[in-house]
Coordinates of C-alpha atoms and ligand atoms in Angstrom, one line a residue:
M1 CA -200.2 116.7 -130.1
D2 CA -201.1 115.3 -126.7
L3 CA -199.5 117.0 -123.7
A4 CA -198.9 115.1 -120.6
I5 CA -200.6 117.4 -118.1
I6 CA -202.4 116.4 -115.0
L7 CA -204.8 118.9 -113.4
D8 CA -206.6 118.3 -110.1
S9 CA -209.8 120.1 -109.5
N10 CA -209.6 119.2 -105.7
L11 CA -206.6 121.4 -105.2
S12 CA -207.1 125.0 -103.9
K13 CA -205.0 126.3 -106.8
S14 CA -207.0 127.3 -109.8
L15 CA -207.0 125.1 -112.9
H16 CA -205.5 127.9 -115.0
Q17 CA -202.7 128.4 -112.5
Q18 CA -201.9 124.7 -112.5
L19 CA -201.9 124.6 -116.3
Y20 CA -199.7 127.7 -116.5
E21 CA -197.2 126.2 -114.0
Q22 CA -197.0 122.9 -115.7
L23 CA -196.6 124.4 -119.2
R24 CA -193.9 126.7 -117.9
Q25 CA -192.1 123.9 -116.2
A26 CA -192.2 121.8 -119.4
I27 CA -190.6 124.7 -121.3
L28 CA -187.9 125.3 -118.7
S29 CA -187.0 121.7 -118.4
G30 CA -186.7 121.3 -122.2
R31 CA -189.7 118.9 -122.5
L32 CA -191.2 121.5 -124.8
A33 CA -188.4 122.7 -127.1
P34 CA -187.9 126.2 -128.4
G35 CA -189.9 126.6 -131.6
E36 CA -192.2 123.6 -130.8
R37 CA -195.9 124.1 -131.7
I38 CA -198.3 123.7 -128.8
P39 CA -201.9 122.5 -129.1
S40 CA -204.6 125.0 -129.9
T41 CA -206.7 126.2 -127.0
R42 CA -209.7 124.3 -128.4
F43 CA -207.8 121.0 -128.7
L44 CA -206.2 121.2 -125.3
A45 CA -209.4 122.2 -123.5
K46 CA -211.1 119.2 -125.1
S47 CA -208.3 116.7 -124.3
L48 CA -208.1 117.9 -120.6
S49 CA -211.9 118.3 -120.3
I50 CA -211.6 121.9 -119.1
S51 CA -213.1 125.1 -120.4
R52 CA -211.5 126.9 -123.2
F53 CA -211.4 130.0 -121.1
T54 CA -209.1 128.3 -118.6
V55 CA -206.6 127.3 -121.3
T56 CA -206.8 130.8 -122.9
T57 CA -206.0 132.5 -119.6
S58 CA -202.9 130.3 -119.0
Y59 CA -201.7 130.8 -122.6
E60 CA -202.1 134.6 -122.3
Q61 CA -200.0 134.6 -119.2
L62 CA -197.2 132.6 -120.9
L63 CA -197.4 134.8 -123.9
S64 CA -197.1 137.9 -121.9
E65 CA -194.1 136.5 -120.0
G66 CA -192.3 135.6 -123.2
Y67 CA -192.5 131.8 -123.0
L68 CA -194.9 131.5 -125.9
E69 CA -195.3 133.4 -129.1
T70 CA -198.1 133.3 -131.8
V71 CA -197.5 133.2 -135.5
K72 CA -200.4 134.6 -137.4
G73 CA -202.3 131.9 -139.2
A74 CA -199.8 129.2 -138.0
G75 CA -200.6 128.7 -134.3
T76 CA -198.9 129.1 -130.9
F77 CA -195.2 128.1 -130.4
V78 CA -192.7 127.9 -127.6
C79 CA -190.6 131.0 -127.9
Q80 CA -187.4 130.6 -129.8
Q81 CA -185.4 132.7 -127.3
I82 CA -186.0 131.6 -123.8
P83 CA -183.5 133.5 -121.6
D84 CA -180.6 131.1 -120.8
N85 CA -180.8 131.9 -117.1
L86 CA -184.3 130.5 -117.0
I87 CA -183.5 127.2 -118.7
E88 CA -182.9 124.3 -116.2
L89 CA -181.3 121.8 -118.6
K90 CA -178.5 120.0 -116.8
P91 CA -175.6 118.3 -118.5
I92 CA -176.0 114.5 -118.6
E93 CA -173.1 114.0 -116.3
C94 CA -174.9 116.1 -113.6
I95 CA -178.1 114.2 -114.0
E96 CA -176.3 110.9 -113.7
K97 CA -174.6 112.0 -110.6
S98 CA -177.7 113.3 -108.9
N99 CA -179.5 110.1 -109.8
A100 CA -176.7 108.0 -108.4
S101 CA -176.9 109.7 -105.1
S102 CA -180.7 109.5 -104.8
I103 CA -181.4 106.0 -106.3
K104 CA -179.5 103.1 -104.9
L105 CA -177.6 101.1 -107.5
S106 CA -177.2 97.3 -107.4
Q107 CA -173.8 95.8 -106.9
Y108 CA -173.5 95.5 -110.6
G109 CA -174.4 99.2 -111.0
K110 CA -171.9 100.3 -108.4
T111 CA -169.1 98.3 -109.9
L112 CA -169.9 99.7 -113.3
A113 CA -170.0 103.3 -112.0
D114 CA -166.6 102.8 -110.4
I115 CA -164.9 101.5 -113.5
E116 CA -162.7 104.2 -114.9
N117 CA -161.9 103.0 -118.4
V118 CA -165.2 102.2 -119.9
P119 CA -164.5 102.9 -123.6
R120 CA -165.7 106.3 -124.8
I121 CA -168.9 106.2 -126.8
S122 CA -168.4 109.6 -128.4
E123 CA -165.2 111.4 -129.3
P124 CA -164.3 114.6 -130.9
K125 CA -164.2 114.6 -134.7
L126 CA -160.6 114.5 -135.9
Q127 CA -159.3 114.8 -139.4
I128 CA -157.2 111.6 -139.2
N129 CA -158.3 109.2 -136.5
F130 CA -156.1 106.2 -135.9
R131 CA -158.8 105.0 -133.5
Y132 CA -158.9 101.2 -133.7
G133 CA -161.8 99.2 -134.7
T134 CA -163.8 100.6 -137.6
P135 CA -163.7 98.8 -140.9
A136 CA -163.8 100.8 -144.3
L137 CA -167.5 101.6 -144.1
S138 CA -167.5 103.3 -147.5
E139 CA -166.5 100.1 -149.2
F140 CA -169.5 98.2 -148.0
P141 CA -171.8 97.1 -150.9
I142 CA -174.7 99.1 -149.8
K143 CA -176.8 98.6 -152.9
I144 CA -176.7 94.9 -152.6
W145 CA -177.6 95.1 -148.9
R146 CA -180.5 97.5 -149.6
R147 CA -181.8 95.0 -152.2
L148 CA -181.6 92.1 -149.8
L149 CA -183.3 94.0 -147.1
S150 CA -186.1 95.1 -149.4
R151 CA -186.6 91.6 -150.7
Y152 CA -187.8 90.5 -147.3
C153 CA -189.4 93.8 -146.4
N154 CA -191.7 93.4 -149.3
A155 CA -192.4 89.7 -149.1
S156 CA -194.9 89.2 -146.2
F157 CA -195.9 90.4 -142.8
N158 CA -194.7 87.4 -140.9
W159 CA -191.4 88.8 -139.9
L160 CA -193.1 91.6 -138.0
D161 CA -194.1 89.2 -135.3
Y162 CA -191.9 87.8 -132.5
S163 CA -189.6 85.2 -133.8
Q164 CA -190.0 81.7 -132.4
E165 CA -186.2 81.3 -132.5
P166 CA -184.5 83.3 -129.7
N167 CA -181.2 81.5 -130.7
G168 CA -181.4 83.0 -134.2
Y169 CA -183.0 82.6 -137.6
Q170 CA -182.4 79.0 -138.6
P171 CA -181.2 79.6 -142.2
L172 CA -178.7 82.1 -140.8
R173 CA -177.4 79.6 -138.4
E174 CA -177.0 77.1 -141.2
A175 CA -175.2 79.6 -143.4
I176 CA -172.8 80.5 -140.5
K177 CA -172.2 76.8 -139.8
R178 CA -171.1 76.3 -143.5
Y179 CA -169.1 79.5 -143.5
L180 CA -167.2 78.5 -140.3
A181 CA -166.6 75.0 -141.4
R182 CA -165.2 76.3 -144.7
C183 CA -163.1 79.2 -143.5
R184 CA -162.3 78.6 -139.9
A185 CA -162.4 74.8 -139.5
V186 CA -165.0 75.2 -136.7
N187 CA -166.8 72.0 -136.1
C188 CA -170.4 72.4 -135.1
E189 CA -174.1 71.9 -136.0
P190 CA -176.4 74.9 -136.6
E191 CA -178.2 74.0 -133.3
Q192 CA -175.0 74.9 -131.4
I193 CA -175.0 78.5 -132.8
L194 CA -176.6 81.3 -130.9
I195 CA -177.0 84.5 -132.9
T196 CA -176.1 87.4 -130.5
N197 CA -176.0 91.1 -130.5
G198 CA -172.3 91.1 -131.2
T199 CA -169.4 89.8 -129.2
Q200 CA -170.4 91.9 -126.3
Q201 CA -173.7 90.1 -125.7
A202 CA -172.1 86.7 -126.1
L203 CA -169.6 87.6 -123.4
D204 CA -172.3 89.0 -121.2
L205 CA -174.4 85.8 -121.4
I206 CA -171.4 83.6 -120.8
L207 CA -170.5 85.4 -117.7
R208 CA -174.0 85.5 -116.3
L209 CA -174.7 81.9 -117.0
L210 CA -171.4 80.2 -116.2
I211 CA -169.5 82.3 -113.7
E212 CA -170.0 82.8 -110.0
P213 CA -168.8 85.9 -108.2
R214 CA -165.1 85.6 -107.2
E215 CA -164.4 82.7 -109.6
T216 CA -161.1 83.3 -111.5
I217 CA -161.0 84.3 -115.1
A218 CA -157.6 84.4 -116.9
I219 CA -157.1 87.0 -119.5
E220 CA -154.4 88.0 -121.9
N221 CA -152.2 90.9 -120.6
P222 CA -152.6 93.2 -122.4
G223 CA -156.1 92.2 -123.4
Y224 CA -159.4 93.4 -124.8
L225 CA -160.7 96.0 -122.3
S226 CA -164.4 95.6 -123.2
A227 CA -164.2 91.9 -122.3
R228 CA -162.4 92.6 -119.1
I229 CA -165.0 95.2 -118.0
I230 CA -167.8 92.6 -118.3
F231 CA -165.7 90.1 -116.2
E232 CA -165.1 92.8 -113.6
T233 CA -168.7 93.9 -113.4
Q234 CA -169.7 90.2 -112.7
Q235 CA -167.3 90.3 -109.7
A236 CA -164.9 87.8 -111.2
Q237 CA -161.3 87.6 -110.0
I238 CA -159.1 88.5 -113.0
L239 CA -155.8 86.7 -113.5
P240 CA -153.5 88.5 -116.0
V241 CA -151.4 86.2 -118.2
S242 CA -148.5 87.6 -120.3
V243 CA -148.4 87.3 -124.1
D244 CA -145.3 87.2 -126.4
S245 CA -144.9 87.0 -130.1
S246 CA -146.6 83.6 -130.2
G247 CA -149.6 84.7 -128.1
L248 CA -150.7 83.7 -124.6
L249 CA -147.9 82.2 -122.4
V250 CA -149.8 79.0 -121.6
K251 CA -147.0 77.8 -119.3
E252 CA -147.5 80.9 -117.1
L253 CA -151.2 80.0 -116.9
A254 CA -150.4 76.4 -116.2
N255 CA -148.1 77.3 -113.3
Q256 CA -150.9 79.0 -111.4
T257 CA -152.8 75.9 -110.4
E258 CA -153.6 77.3 -107.0
K259 CA -155.7 80.0 -108.7
N260 CA -158.3 77.5 -109.8
V261 CA -158.9 79.2 -113.1
R262 CA -162.5 78.5 -114.3
L263 CA -162.3 80.3 -117.6
V264 CA -159.7 81.8 -119.9
Y265 CA -160.5 84.5 -122.5
V266 CA -158.2 84.5 -125.6
T267 CA -158.0 86.2 -129.0
P268 CA -155.9 83.5 -130.7
S269 CA -156.2 84.6 -134.4
H270 CA -154.9 88.1 -133.7
Q271 CA -154.2 88.8 -130.1
F272 CA -155.8 92.0 -129.1
P273 CA -154.0 94.4 -129.0
T274 CA -150.5 93.1 -129.8
G275 CA -151.6 91.2 -132.9
A276 CA -149.7 88.0 -132.1
I277 CA -151.0 84.8 -133.6
L278 CA -151.3 81.9 -131.1
S279 CA -149.0 79.2 -132.5
L280 CA -150.3 75.7 -133.1
P281 CA -148.2 74.1 -130.3
R282 CA -149.6 76.7 -127.9
R283 CA -153.1 76.1 -129.1
L284 CA -152.7 72.4 -128.4
E285 CA -151.1 73.2 -125.0
L286 CA -154.0 75.5 -124.0
L287 CA -156.6 72.9 -125.0
N288 CA -154.7 70.3 -123.1
W289 CA -154.5 72.5 -120.0
A290 CA -158.2 73.3 -120.2
Q291 CA -159.1 69.6 -120.4
Q292 CA -156.8 68.7 -117.5
N293 CA -158.2 71.4 -115.3
G294 CA -161.8 71.3 -116.2
A295 CA -161.6 74.9 -117.4
L296 CA -163.4 76.6 -120.3
I297 CA -161.9 78.7 -123.0
I298 CA -163.6 81.7 -124.7
E299 CA -162.1 82.0 -128.2
D300 CA -162.8 85.5 -129.5
D301 CA -162.2 85.3 -133.2
Y302 CA -163.1 88.9 -134.1
D303 CA -161.1 89.7 -137.2
S304 CA -159.4 86.5 -138.4
E305 CA -160.8 87.0 -141.9
F306 CA -158.0 89.4 -142.6
R307 CA -154.7 87.7 -142.9
Y308 CA -151.8 88.8 -145.0
G309 CA -149.7 86.0 -146.3
E310 CA -150.1 83.9 -143.2
K311 CA -151.6 80.4 -143.5
P312 CA -154.8 80.1 -141.5
I313 CA -154.4 78.2 -138.3
P314 CA -157.6 76.2 -137.4
A315 CA -159.7 77.7 -134.7
L316 CA -159.3 76.3 -131.2
Q317 CA -162.9 75.2 -131.4
G318 CA -162.1 72.9 -134.3
L319 CA -159.2 71.3 -132.5
D320 CA -161.1 70.8 -129.3
T321 CA -162.3 67.3 -128.4
S322 CA -163.6 67.9 -124.9
D323 CA -166.3 70.7 -125.2
S324 CA -163.9 73.2 -123.6
V325 CA -164.3 76.0 -126.1
L326 CA -166.9 78.7 -126.5
Y327 CA -166.3 80.2 -129.9
I328 CA -167.3 83.8 -130.6
G329 CA -167.4 85.5 -134.0
T330 CA -168.8 88.8 -135.2
F331 CA -169.8 90.7 -138.3
S332 CA -168.6 94.0 -136.9
K333 CA -165.3 93.9 -138.7
V334 CA -166.1 92.0 -141.9
L335 CA -169.2 94.0 -142.5
F336 CA -170.1 96.9 -140.2
P337 CA -170.4 97.3 -136.5
S338 CA -173.9 98.8 -136.3
L339 CA -175.3 95.6 -137.7
R340 CA -174.8 94.2 -134.2
I341 CA -174.8 90.5 -135.3
G342 CA -172.4 88.1 -133.8
Y343 CA -172.5 84.4 -133.0
L344 CA -171.6 82.1 -130.2
V345 CA -170.8 78.4 -130.9
L346 CA -171.7 76.4 -127.8
P347 CA -171.1 72.9 -126.5
R348 CA -174.4 71.1 -127.0
S349 CA -175.2 70.8 -123.3
L350 CA -175.4 74.6 -123.0
V351 CA -177.6 75.4 -126.0
A352 CA -181.0 75.3 -124.2
I353 CA -180.0 77.5 -121.3
F354 CA -178.4 80.1 -123.5
A355 CA -181.4 80.3 -125.8
R356 CA -183.6 80.8 -122.7
A357 CA -181.3 83.6 -121.4
K358 CA -181.3 85.3 -124.8
W359 CA -185.1 85.2 -124.9
L360 CA -185.3 86.7 -121.4
S361 CA -182.7 89.3 -122.2
D362 CA -183.9 90.8 -125.5
R363 CA -186.1 88.1 -127.1
H364 CA -184.1 87.9 -130.4
L365 CA -182.3 90.0 -133.0
P366 CA -184.3 91.8 -135.6
I367 CA -185.4 89.3 -138.3
L368 CA -185.0 91.4 -141.3
E369 CA -181.3 91.9 -140.9
Q370 CA -180.8 88.2 -140.2
Q371 CA -182.7 87.3 -143.4
A372 CA -180.7 89.7 -145.5
L373 CA -177.4 88.5 -143.9
T374 CA -178.3 84.9 -144.7
D375 CA -178.7 85.7 -148.4
F376 CA -175.5 87.9 -148.3
I377 CA -173.6 84.8 -147.1
E378 CA -175.3 82.2 -149.2
S379 CA -175.0 84.2 -152.4
G380 CA -171.3 84.5 -152.0
Y381 CA -171.3 88.2 -151.3
L382 CA -169.7 87.8 -147.9
E383 CA -166.6 86.0 -149.2
R384 CA -166.4 88.3 -152.2
H385 CA -166.4 91.3 -149.9
I386 CA -163.8 89.7 -147.6
R387 CA -161.5 89.1 -150.6
K388 CA -161.9 92.7 -151.8
M389 CA -161.3 94.1 -148.3
R390 CA -158.3 91.9 -147.7
S391 CA -156.7 93.5 -150.7
I392 CA -157.6 97.0 -149.7
Y393 CA -156.5 96.5 -146.1
N394 CA -153.3 94.9 -147.2
Q395 CA -152.5 98.0 -149.3
R396 CA -153.3 100.3 -146.4
R397 CA -151.3 98.2 -143.9
Q398 CA -148.3 98.3 -146.2
T399 CA -148.6 102.1 -146.5
L400 CA -148.9 102.5 -142.8
V401 CA -145.9 100.3 -142.0
K402 CA -143.8 102.0 -144.7
A403 CA -144.7 105.5 -143.3
I404 CA -143.9 104.4 -139.7
K405 CA -140.5 103.0 -140.8
K406 CA -139.7 106.1 -142.8
H407 CA -140.5 108.6 -140.2
F408 CA -139.7 106.7 -137.0
G409 CA -137.0 104.3 -138.1
K410 CA -135.6 102.5 -135.0
R411 CA -137.7 104.6 -132.7
A412 CA -140.7 102.5 -133.4
Q413 CA -141.4 98.8 -133.3
I414 CA -144.4 97.5 -135.2
L415 CA -146.2 94.5 -133.7
G416 CA -149.0 92.3 -135.1
E417 CA -149.0 93.4 -138.7
K418 CA -149.8 90.0 -140.2
A419 CA -153.5 90.1 -139.6
G420 CA -156.5 92.2 -138.7
I421 CA -157.1 95.9 -139.3
H422 CA -154.8 97.4 -136.7
V423 CA -151.2 97.2 -135.6
M424 CA -149.6 98.1 -132.3
V425 CA -146.6 100.3 -132.2
R426 CA -144.0 100.6 -129.4
F427 CA -142.3 104.0 -129.6
K428 CA -139.1 105.2 -128.0
S429 CA -140.2 108.6 -126.7
S430 CA -139.7 110.8 -123.7
L431 CA -143.3 112.0 -123.9
S432 CA -146.1 110.4 -122.0
D433 CA -149.0 108.8 -123.8
E434 CA -151.3 111.6 -122.6
E435 CA -148.9 114.3 -123.9
I436 CA -148.8 112.6 -127.3
I437 CA -152.6 112.2 -127.5
K438 CA -153.0 115.9 -126.6
S439 CA -150.5 117.2 -129.1
A440 CA -151.8 114.9 -131.8
A441 CA -155.4 116.1 -131.3
K442 CA -154.2 119.7 -131.7
V443 CA -153.2 118.9 -135.3
G444 CA -156.3 116.8 -135.9
I445 CA -154.9 113.3 -135.3
G446 CA -156.7 110.8 -133.1
M447 CA -154.5 108.4 -131.1
M448 CA -155.3 105.4 -129.0
S449 CA -153.0 104.4 -126.2
A450 CA -152.6 100.7 -125.4
K451 CA -152.3 101.5 -121.7
P452 CA -156.0 100.8 -120.7
H453 CA -155.7 97.3 -122.1
Y454 CA -152.9 96.4 -119.6
L455 CA -153.8 95.0 -116.3
T456 CA -150.4 95.6 -114.8
A457 CA -148.5 98.9 -114.6
H458 CA -146.1 99.5 -117.4
S459 CA -144.2 102.5 -118.7
R460 CA -143.9 101.7 -122.4
C461 CA -145.1 104.1 -125.0
E462 CA -147.5 102.0 -127.0
F463 CA -150.3 102.9 -129.4
I464 CA -152.9 101.0 -131.3
F465 CA -153.2 102.1 -135.0
G466 CA -156.4 101.2 -136.8
Y467 CA -156.0 101.6 -140.5
G468 CA -159.2 100.1 -141.8
E469 CA -161.1 103.3 -142.5
L470 CA -158.1 105.5 -143.4
T471 CA -157.0 106.2 -147.0
E472 CA -153.4 105.8 -148.0
T473 CA -153.0 109.6 -148.2
Q474 CA -154.4 109.9 -144.7
L475 CA -152.2 107.2 -143.3
T476 CA -149.0 108.8 -144.8
E477 CA -150.0 112.3 -143.8
G478 CA -151.0 111.2 -140.3
I479 CA -147.7 109.5 -139.6
R480 CA -145.7 112.3 -140.9
K481 CA -147.5 114.8 -138.7
L482 CA -147.2 112.5 -135.7
A483 CA -143.4 112.2 -136.1
E484 CA -143.3 116.0 -136.3
I485 CA -145.0 116.5 -133.0
M486 CA -143.1 113.7 -131.3
F487 CA -139.7 114.8 -132.3
R488 CA -140.1 118.6 -132.4
Ligands
PLP1 C1 -161.1 91.8 -129.3 C2 -162.4 92.2 -129.9 N1 -163.4 91.3 -129.9 C3 -164.6 91.6 -130.4 C4 -164.8 92.9 -131.0 C5 -166.2 93.2 -131.7 O1 -167.2 93.4 -130.7 P1 -168.7 93.4 -131.2 O2 -168.9 92.2 -132.0 O3 -169.5 93.5 -129.9 O4 -168.9 94.6 -132.1 C6 -163.8 93.8 -131.0 C7 -164.1 95.1 -131.6 O5 -163.4 96.1 -131.5 C8 -162.6 93.5 -130.5 O6 -161.6 94.3 -130.5

């Protein structure tokens, strides 16, 4: 093992003292962990070009002070038990704060640091977590996926090099084009498709390439928080537009001509989080408005594959005749979120600049997963998986709805149950969202309030219930326990 140690023979301090201090510091700061083996005196002396005697003297001092220990026949190790009061490890939060005060952040960094509701990355493990978003991971056909990955992993070495296609593996773009034409009536050529690191990167690129600070972006209210944060960090003016049971109120948007809206972000297939499906007349009205006003529409089609008894309504992109729509899709819900593969369907005039930005940002997505995904789609596994999951989710959805009706009756209104893998529930309760979340956590239930997704103050008690990864027993049990704590 090489140790990053720098000794300076010009200093008045002896080499063995310098070595001792640097090793001690490495142990106290956690760079060398308890139990970690350190190099032999012979090896370290050679790699630092110093005498073995110097190294031995430093090691002996650290051994006598309890920082190191020797194990006969095995070597020298960092002591397992360094007294806690000596260890200088700081919690991440402290490190971030101290950095923030000493290193100046950009405007972007400052805005991001000030945003309160950045979704949590880690959360406590709870027995039954209604957290929204995760599909039923255990149903994923992992054996098929492994086979497809190893097919390309074994074939050649070419894919180890940089790809020449920042906009994505060509056969994958062709497969997605066919899939979108078949299932979503999206009208595009493979060249218009940019493979992205999920929806999140598609949004980030759109904002960076098309929006100036202080330009106005209209978003659904309530709407997808992770999209809004991207818009806010790019200094856009946010215009909230209400939604009802048929989706975005296009009239409300159209009445605000003075706001000069440049872009509108919508989730037409399954409005997030209310679950409304944007009706066909509203779709046409929205497209017409965009055309008249020279505005762009971001269509985030994140979970439209899961519909229950509803006829599919064609994507806005397929109805568009004026290059007004930027269509985003993702494999996070249909397959699994850590795949980090999504796609952005662009008007032709924007293809080259987006490919350039993608190359600059992260070159391209890993090739192996793109190749495996291509075969997964082309061999029919994707649509088979969707059919299977639709039936599983439908069952879970019905169980959840039944349990809510049984335990809450008129005290709960269920919204958006016709598609996706979540519903929103409006409760009649005297408790605050925070009180409900806290009491639920005490009995092992994870709850997600809809509040952070609102741009305007509101006092309704609304929660988002993801049911994708919960079994029917968990769903029934979770709702029963929830009713108990809410009406105790
Ligand atoms: C509205 C919406 N869009 C998109 C996504 C997916 O994002 P990504 O593709 O970055 O995983 C989600 C995931 O929760 C979502 O709720």
